[in-house]
PDB file of N, CA and C in Angstrom:
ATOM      1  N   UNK P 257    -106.879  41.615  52.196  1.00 76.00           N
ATOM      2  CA  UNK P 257    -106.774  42.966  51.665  1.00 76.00           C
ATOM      3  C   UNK P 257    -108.175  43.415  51.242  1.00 76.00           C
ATOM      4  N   UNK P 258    -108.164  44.686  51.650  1.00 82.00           N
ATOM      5  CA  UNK P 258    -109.944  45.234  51.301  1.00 82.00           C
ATOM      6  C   UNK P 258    -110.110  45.563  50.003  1.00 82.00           C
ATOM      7  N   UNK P 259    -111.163  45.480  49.632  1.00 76.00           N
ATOM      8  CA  UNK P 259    -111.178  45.930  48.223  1.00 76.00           C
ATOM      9  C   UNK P 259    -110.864  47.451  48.055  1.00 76.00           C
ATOM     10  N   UNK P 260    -111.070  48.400  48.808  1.00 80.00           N
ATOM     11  CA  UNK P 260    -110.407  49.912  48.663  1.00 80.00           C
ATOM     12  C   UNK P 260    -108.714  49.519  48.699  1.00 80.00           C
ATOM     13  N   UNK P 261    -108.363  48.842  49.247  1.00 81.00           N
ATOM     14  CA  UNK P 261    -106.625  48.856  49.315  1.00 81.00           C
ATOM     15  C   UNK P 261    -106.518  48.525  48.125  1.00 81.00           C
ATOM     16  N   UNK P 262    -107.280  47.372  47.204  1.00 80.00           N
ATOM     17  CA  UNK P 262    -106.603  46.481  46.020  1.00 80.00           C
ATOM     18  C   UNK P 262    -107.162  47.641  44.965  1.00 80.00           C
ATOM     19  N   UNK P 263    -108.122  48.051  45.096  1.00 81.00           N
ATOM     20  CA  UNK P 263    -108.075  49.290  44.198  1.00 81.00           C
ATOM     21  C   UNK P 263    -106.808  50.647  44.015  1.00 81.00           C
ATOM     22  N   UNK P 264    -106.316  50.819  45.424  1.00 83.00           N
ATOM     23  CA  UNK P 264    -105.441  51.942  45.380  1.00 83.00           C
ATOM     24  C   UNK P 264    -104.031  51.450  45.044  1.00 83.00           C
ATOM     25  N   UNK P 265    -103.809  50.093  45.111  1.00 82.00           N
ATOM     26  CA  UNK P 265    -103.041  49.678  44.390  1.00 82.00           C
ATOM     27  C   UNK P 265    -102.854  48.910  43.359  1.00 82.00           C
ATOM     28  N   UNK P 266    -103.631  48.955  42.153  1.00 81.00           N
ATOM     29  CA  UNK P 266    -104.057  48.647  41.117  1.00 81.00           C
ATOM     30  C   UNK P 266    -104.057  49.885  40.323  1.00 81.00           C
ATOM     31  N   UNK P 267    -104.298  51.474  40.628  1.00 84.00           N
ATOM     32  CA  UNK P 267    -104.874  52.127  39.938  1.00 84.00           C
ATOM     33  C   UNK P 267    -104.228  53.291  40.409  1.00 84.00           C
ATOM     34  N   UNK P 268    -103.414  53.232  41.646  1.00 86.00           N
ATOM     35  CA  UNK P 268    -102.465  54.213  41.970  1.00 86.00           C
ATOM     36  C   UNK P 268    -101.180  53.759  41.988  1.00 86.00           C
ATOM     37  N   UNK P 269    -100.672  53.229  42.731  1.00 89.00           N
ATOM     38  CA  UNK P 269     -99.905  52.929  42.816  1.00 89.00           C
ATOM     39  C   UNK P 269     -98.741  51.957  42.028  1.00 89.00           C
ATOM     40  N   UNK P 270     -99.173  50.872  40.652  1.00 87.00           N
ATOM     41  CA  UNK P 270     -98.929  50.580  39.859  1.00 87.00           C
ATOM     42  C   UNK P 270     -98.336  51.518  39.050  1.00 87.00           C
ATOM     43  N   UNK P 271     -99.471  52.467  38.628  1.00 89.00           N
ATOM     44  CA  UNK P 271     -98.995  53.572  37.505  1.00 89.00           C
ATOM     45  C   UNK P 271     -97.888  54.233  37.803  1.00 89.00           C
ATOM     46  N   UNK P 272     -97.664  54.603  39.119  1.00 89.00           N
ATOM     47  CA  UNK P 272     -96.458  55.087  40.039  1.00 89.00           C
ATOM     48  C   UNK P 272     -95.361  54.795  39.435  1.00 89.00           C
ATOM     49  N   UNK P 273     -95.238  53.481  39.772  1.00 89.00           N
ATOM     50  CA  UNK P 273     -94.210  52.815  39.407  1.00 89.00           C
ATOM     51  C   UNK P 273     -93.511  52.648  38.254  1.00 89.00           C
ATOM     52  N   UNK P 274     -94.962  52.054  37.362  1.00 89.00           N
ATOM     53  CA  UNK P 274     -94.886  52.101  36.157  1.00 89.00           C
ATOM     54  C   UNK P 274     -93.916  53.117  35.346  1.00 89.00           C
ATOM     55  N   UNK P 275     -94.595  54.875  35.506  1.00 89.00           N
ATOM     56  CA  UNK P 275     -93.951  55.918  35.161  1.00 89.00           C
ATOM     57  C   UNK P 275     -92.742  56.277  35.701  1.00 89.00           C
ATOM     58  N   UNK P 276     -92.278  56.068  36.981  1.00 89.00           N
ATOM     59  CA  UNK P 276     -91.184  56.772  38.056  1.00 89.00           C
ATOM     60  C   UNK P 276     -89.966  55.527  37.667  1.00 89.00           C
ATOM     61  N   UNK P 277     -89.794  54.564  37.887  1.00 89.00           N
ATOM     62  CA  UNK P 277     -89.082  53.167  38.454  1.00 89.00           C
ATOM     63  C   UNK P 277     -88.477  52.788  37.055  1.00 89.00           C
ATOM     64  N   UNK P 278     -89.645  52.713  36.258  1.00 87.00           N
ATOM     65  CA  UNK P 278     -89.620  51.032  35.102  1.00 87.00           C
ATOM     66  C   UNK P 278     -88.442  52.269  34.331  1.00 87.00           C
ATOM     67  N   UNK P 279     -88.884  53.203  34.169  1.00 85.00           N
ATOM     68  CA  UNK P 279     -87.638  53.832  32.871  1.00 85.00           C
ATOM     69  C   UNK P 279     -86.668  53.986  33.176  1.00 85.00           C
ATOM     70  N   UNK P 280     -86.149  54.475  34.684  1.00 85.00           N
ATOM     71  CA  UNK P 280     -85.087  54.154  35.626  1.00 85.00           C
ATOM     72  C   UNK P 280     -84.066  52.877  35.128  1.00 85.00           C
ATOM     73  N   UNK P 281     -84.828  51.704  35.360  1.00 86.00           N
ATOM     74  CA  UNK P 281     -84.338  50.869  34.973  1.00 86.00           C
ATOM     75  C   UNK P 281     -83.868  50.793  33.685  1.00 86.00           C
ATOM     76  N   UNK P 282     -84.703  51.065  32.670  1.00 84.00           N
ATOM     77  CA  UNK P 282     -84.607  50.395  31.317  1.00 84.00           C
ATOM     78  C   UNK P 282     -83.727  51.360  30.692  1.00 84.00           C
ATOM     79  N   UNK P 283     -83.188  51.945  31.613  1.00 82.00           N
ATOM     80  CA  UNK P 283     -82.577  53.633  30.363  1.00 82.00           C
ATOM     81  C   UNK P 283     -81.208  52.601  30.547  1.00 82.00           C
ATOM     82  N   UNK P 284     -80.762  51.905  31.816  1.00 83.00           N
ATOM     83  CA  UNK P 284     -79.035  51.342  31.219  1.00 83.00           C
ATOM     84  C   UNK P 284     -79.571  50.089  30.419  1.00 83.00           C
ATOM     85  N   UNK P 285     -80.325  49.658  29.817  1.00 84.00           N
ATOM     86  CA  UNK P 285     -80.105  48.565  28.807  1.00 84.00           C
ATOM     87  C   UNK P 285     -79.128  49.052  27.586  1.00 84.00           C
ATOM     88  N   UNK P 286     -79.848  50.644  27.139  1.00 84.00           N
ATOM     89  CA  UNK P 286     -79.109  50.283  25.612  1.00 84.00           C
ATOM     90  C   UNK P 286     -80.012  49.881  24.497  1.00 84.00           C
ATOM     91  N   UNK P 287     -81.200  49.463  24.933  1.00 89.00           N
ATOM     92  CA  UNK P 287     -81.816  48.858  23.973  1.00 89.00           C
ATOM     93  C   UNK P 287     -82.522  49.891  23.410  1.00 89.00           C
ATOM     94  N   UNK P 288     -83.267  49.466  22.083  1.00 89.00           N
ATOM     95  CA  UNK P 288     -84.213  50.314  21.094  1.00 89.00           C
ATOM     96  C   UNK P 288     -85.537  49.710  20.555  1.00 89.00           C
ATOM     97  N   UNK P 289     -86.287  50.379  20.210  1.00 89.00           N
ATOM     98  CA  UNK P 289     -87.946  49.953  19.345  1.00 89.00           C
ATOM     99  C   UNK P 289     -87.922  51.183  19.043  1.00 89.00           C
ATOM    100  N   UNK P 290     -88.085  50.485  17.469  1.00 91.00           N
ATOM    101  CA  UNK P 290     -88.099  51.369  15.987  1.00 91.00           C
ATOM    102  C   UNK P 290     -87.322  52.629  16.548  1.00 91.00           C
ATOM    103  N   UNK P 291     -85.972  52.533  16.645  1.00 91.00           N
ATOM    104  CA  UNK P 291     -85.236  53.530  16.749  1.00 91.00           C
ATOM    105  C   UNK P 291     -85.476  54.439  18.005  1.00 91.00           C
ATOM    106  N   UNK P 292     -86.147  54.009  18.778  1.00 89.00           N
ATOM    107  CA  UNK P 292     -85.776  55.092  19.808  1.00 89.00           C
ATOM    108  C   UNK P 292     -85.601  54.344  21.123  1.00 89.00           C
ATOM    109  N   UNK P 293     -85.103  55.082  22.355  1.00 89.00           N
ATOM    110  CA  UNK P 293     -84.347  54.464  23.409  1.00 89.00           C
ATOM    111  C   UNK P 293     -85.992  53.870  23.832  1.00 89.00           C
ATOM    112  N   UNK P 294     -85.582  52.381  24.460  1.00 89.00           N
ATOM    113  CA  UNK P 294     -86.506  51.610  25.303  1.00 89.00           C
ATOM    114  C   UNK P 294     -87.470  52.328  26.249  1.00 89.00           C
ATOM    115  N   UNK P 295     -86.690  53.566  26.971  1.00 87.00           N
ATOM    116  CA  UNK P 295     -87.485  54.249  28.108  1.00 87.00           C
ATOM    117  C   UNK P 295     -87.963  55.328  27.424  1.00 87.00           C
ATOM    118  N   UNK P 296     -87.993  55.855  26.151  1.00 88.00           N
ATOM    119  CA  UNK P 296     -89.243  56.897  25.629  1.00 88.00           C
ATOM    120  C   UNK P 296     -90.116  55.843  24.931  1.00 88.00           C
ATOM    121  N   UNK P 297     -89.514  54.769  24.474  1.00 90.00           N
ATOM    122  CA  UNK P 297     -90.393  53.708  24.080  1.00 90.00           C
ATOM    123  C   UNK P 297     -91.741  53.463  25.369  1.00 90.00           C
ATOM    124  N   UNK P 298     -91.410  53.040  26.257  1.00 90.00           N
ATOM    125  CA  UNK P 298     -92.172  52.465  27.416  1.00 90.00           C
ATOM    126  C   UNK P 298     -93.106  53.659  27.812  1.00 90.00           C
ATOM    127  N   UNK P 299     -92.347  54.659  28.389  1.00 90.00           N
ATOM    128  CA  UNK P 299     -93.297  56.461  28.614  1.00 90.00           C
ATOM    129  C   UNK P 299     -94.265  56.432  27.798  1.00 90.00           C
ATOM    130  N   UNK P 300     -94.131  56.261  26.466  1.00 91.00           N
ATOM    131  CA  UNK P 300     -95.197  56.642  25.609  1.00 91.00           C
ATOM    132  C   UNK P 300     -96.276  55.337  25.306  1.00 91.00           C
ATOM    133  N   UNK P 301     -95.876  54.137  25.530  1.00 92.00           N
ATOM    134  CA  UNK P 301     -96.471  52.779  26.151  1.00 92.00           C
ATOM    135  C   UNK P 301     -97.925  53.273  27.414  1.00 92.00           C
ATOM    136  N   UNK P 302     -96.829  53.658  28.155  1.00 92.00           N
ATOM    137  CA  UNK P 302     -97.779  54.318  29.633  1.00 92.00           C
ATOM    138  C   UNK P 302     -98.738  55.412  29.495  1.00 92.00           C
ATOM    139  N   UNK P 303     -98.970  56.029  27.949  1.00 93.00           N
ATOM    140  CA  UNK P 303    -100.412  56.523  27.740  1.00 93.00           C
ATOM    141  C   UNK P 303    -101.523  55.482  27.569  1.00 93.00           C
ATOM    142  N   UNK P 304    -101.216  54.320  27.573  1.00 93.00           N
ATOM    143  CA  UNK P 304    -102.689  53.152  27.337  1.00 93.00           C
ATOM    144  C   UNK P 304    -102.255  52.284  28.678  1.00 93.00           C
ATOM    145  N   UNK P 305    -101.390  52.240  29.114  1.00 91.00           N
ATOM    146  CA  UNK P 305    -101.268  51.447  30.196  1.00 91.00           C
ATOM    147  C   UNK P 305    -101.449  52.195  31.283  1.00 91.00           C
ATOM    148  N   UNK P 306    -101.326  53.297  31.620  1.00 92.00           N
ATOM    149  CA  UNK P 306    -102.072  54.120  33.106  1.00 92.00           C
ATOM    150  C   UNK P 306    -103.649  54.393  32.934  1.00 92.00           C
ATOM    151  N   UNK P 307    -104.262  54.319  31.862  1.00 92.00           N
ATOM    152  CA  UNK P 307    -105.711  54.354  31.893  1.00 92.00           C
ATOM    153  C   UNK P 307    -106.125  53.332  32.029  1.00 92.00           C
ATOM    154  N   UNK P 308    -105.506  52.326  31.372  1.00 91.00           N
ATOM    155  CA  UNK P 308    -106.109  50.255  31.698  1.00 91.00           C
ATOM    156  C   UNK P 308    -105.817  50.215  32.887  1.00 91.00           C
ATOM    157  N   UNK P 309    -104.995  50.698  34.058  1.00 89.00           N
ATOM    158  CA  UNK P 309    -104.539  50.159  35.166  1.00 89.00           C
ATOM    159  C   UNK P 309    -105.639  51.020  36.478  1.00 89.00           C
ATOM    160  N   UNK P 310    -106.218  52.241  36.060  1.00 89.00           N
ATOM    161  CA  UNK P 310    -106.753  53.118  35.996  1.00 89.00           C
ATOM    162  C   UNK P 310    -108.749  52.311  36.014  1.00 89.00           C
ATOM    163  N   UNK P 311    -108.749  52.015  34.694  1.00 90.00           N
ATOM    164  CA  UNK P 311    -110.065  51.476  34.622  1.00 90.00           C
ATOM    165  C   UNK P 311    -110.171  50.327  35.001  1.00 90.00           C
ATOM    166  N   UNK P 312    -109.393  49.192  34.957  1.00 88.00           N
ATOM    167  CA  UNK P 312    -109.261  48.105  35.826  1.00 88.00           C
ATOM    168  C   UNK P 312    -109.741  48.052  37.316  1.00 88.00           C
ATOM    169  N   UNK P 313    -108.808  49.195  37.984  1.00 85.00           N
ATOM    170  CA  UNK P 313    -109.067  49.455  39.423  1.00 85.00           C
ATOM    171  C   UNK P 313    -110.180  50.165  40.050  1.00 85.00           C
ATOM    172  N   UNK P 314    -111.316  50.772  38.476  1.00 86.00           N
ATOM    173  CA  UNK P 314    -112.432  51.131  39.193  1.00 86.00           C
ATOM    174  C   UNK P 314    -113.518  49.654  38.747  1.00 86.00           C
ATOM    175  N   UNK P 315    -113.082  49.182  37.538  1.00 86.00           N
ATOM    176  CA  UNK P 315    -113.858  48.027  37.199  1.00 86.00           C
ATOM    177  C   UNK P 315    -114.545  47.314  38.213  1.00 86.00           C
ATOM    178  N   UNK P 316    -112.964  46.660  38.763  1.00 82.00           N
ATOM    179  CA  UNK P 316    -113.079  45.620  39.185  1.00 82.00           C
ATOM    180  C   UNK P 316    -113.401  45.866  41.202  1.00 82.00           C
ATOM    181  N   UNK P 317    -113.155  46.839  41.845  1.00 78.00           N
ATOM    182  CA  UNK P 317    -113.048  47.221  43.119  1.00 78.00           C
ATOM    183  C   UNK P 317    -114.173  47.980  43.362  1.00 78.00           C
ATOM    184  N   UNK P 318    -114.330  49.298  42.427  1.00 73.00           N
ATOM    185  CA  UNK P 318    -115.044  50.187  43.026  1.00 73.00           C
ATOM    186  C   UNK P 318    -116.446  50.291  42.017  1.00 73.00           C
ATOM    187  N   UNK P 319    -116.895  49.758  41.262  1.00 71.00           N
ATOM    188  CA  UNK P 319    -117.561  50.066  40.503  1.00 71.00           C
ATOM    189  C   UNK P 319    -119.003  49.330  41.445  1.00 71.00           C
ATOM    190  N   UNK P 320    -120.251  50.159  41.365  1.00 63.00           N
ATOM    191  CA  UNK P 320    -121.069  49.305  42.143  1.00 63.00           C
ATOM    192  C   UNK P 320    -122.020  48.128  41.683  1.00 63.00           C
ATOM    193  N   UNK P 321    -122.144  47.381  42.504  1.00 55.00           N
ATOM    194  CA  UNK P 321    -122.960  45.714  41.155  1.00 55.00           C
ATOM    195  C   UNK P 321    -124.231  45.816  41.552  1.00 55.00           C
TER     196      UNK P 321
END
Protein backbone atom coordinates (compact mmCIF):
# COMPACT_ATOMS: atom_id res chain seq x y z
CA UNK A 1 0.00 0.00 0.00
CA UNK A 2 1.41 3.51 -1.01
CA UNK A 3 1.84 5.90 1.35
CA UNK A 4 -0.92 8.33 -0.41
CA UNK A 5 -3.48 5.31 -0.02
CA UNK A 6 -2.46 4.81 3.88
CA UNK A 7 -2.88 8.42 4.27
CA UNK A 8 -6.43 8.58 2.62
CA UNK A 9 -7.30 6.01 4.74
CA UNK A 10 -6.14 7.06 7.96
CA UNK A 11 -7.41 10.58 7.62
CA UNK A 12 -10.41 10.10 5.36
CA UNK A 13 -11.80 7.46 5.47
CA UNK A 14 -11.57 6.35 9.20
CA UNK A 15 -13.31 9.58 10.23
CA UNK A 16 -16.06 8.39 7.75
CA UNK A 17 -16.77 5.76 9.52
CA UNK A 18 -16.06 6.86 12.66
CA UNK A 19 -18.98 9.65 12.29
CA UNK A 20 -21.55 7.70 9.76
CA UNK A 21 -21.33 3.73 11.07
CA UNK A 22 -19.98 3.72 14.84
CA UNK A 23 -23.32 5.69 16.16
CA UNK A 24 -25.43 3.51 13.92
CA UNK A 25 -24.34 0.90 15.85
CA UNK A 26 -24.13 2.13 19.33
CA UNK A 27 -27.65 3.90 19.32
CA UNK A 28 -29.32 -0.02 19.94
CA UNK A 29 -27.11 -0.60 23.02
CA UNK A 30 -29.11 1.44 25.46
CA UNK A 31 -26.20 2.43 27.06
CA UNK A 32 -25.19 5.92 28.78
CA UNK A 33 -21.99 8.29 29.92
CA UNK A 34 -22.88 10.77 32.45
CA UNK A 35 -26.39 10.61 31.39
CA UNK A 36 -26.55 10.86 27.93
CA UNK A 37 -27.14 8.21 25.09
CA UNK A 38 -23.65 6.43 24.08
CA UNK A 39 -24.04 7.82 20.38
CA UNK A 40 -24.18 11.72 21.39
CA UNK A 41 -21.61 10.52 23.81
CA UNK A 42 -19.20 9.19 20.94
CA UNK A 43 -20.32 12.32 18.18
CA UNK A 44 -19.05 14.64 20.57
CA UNK A 45 -15.85 12.17 21.31
CA UNK A 46 -15.32 12.63 17.35
CA UNK A 47 -14.45 16.42 17.84
CA UNK A 48 -10.75 15.22 19.11
CA UNK A 49 -10.81 12.05 17.35
CA UNK A 50 -11.35 13.34 13.57
CA UNK A 51 -8.52 15.89 14.02
CA UNK A 52 -5.99 13.08 15.66
CA UNK A 53 -6.99 10.82 12.77
CA UNK A 54 -6.67 13.88 10.56
CA UNK A 55 -3.11 14.91 11.91
CA UNK A 56 -1.88 11.46 12.19
CA UNK A 57 -2.50 10.95 8.43
CA UNK A 58 -0.59 14.07 7.48
CA UNK A 59 2.12 13.26 10.24
CA UNK A 60 2.92 10.24 9.44
CA UNK A 61 2.33 9.88 5.25
CA UNK A 62 2.39 13.19 3.92
CA UNK A 63 4.38 15.42 5.88
CA UNK A 64 7.86 16.02 4.11
CA UNK A 65 11.30 14.68 6.05
Amino acid sequence: MCRKAKSVLVSGILPLVMITFVPLLLNRTGMEVAGFPISIFWIFSCFILVPGCMWTGWVLFEQEK
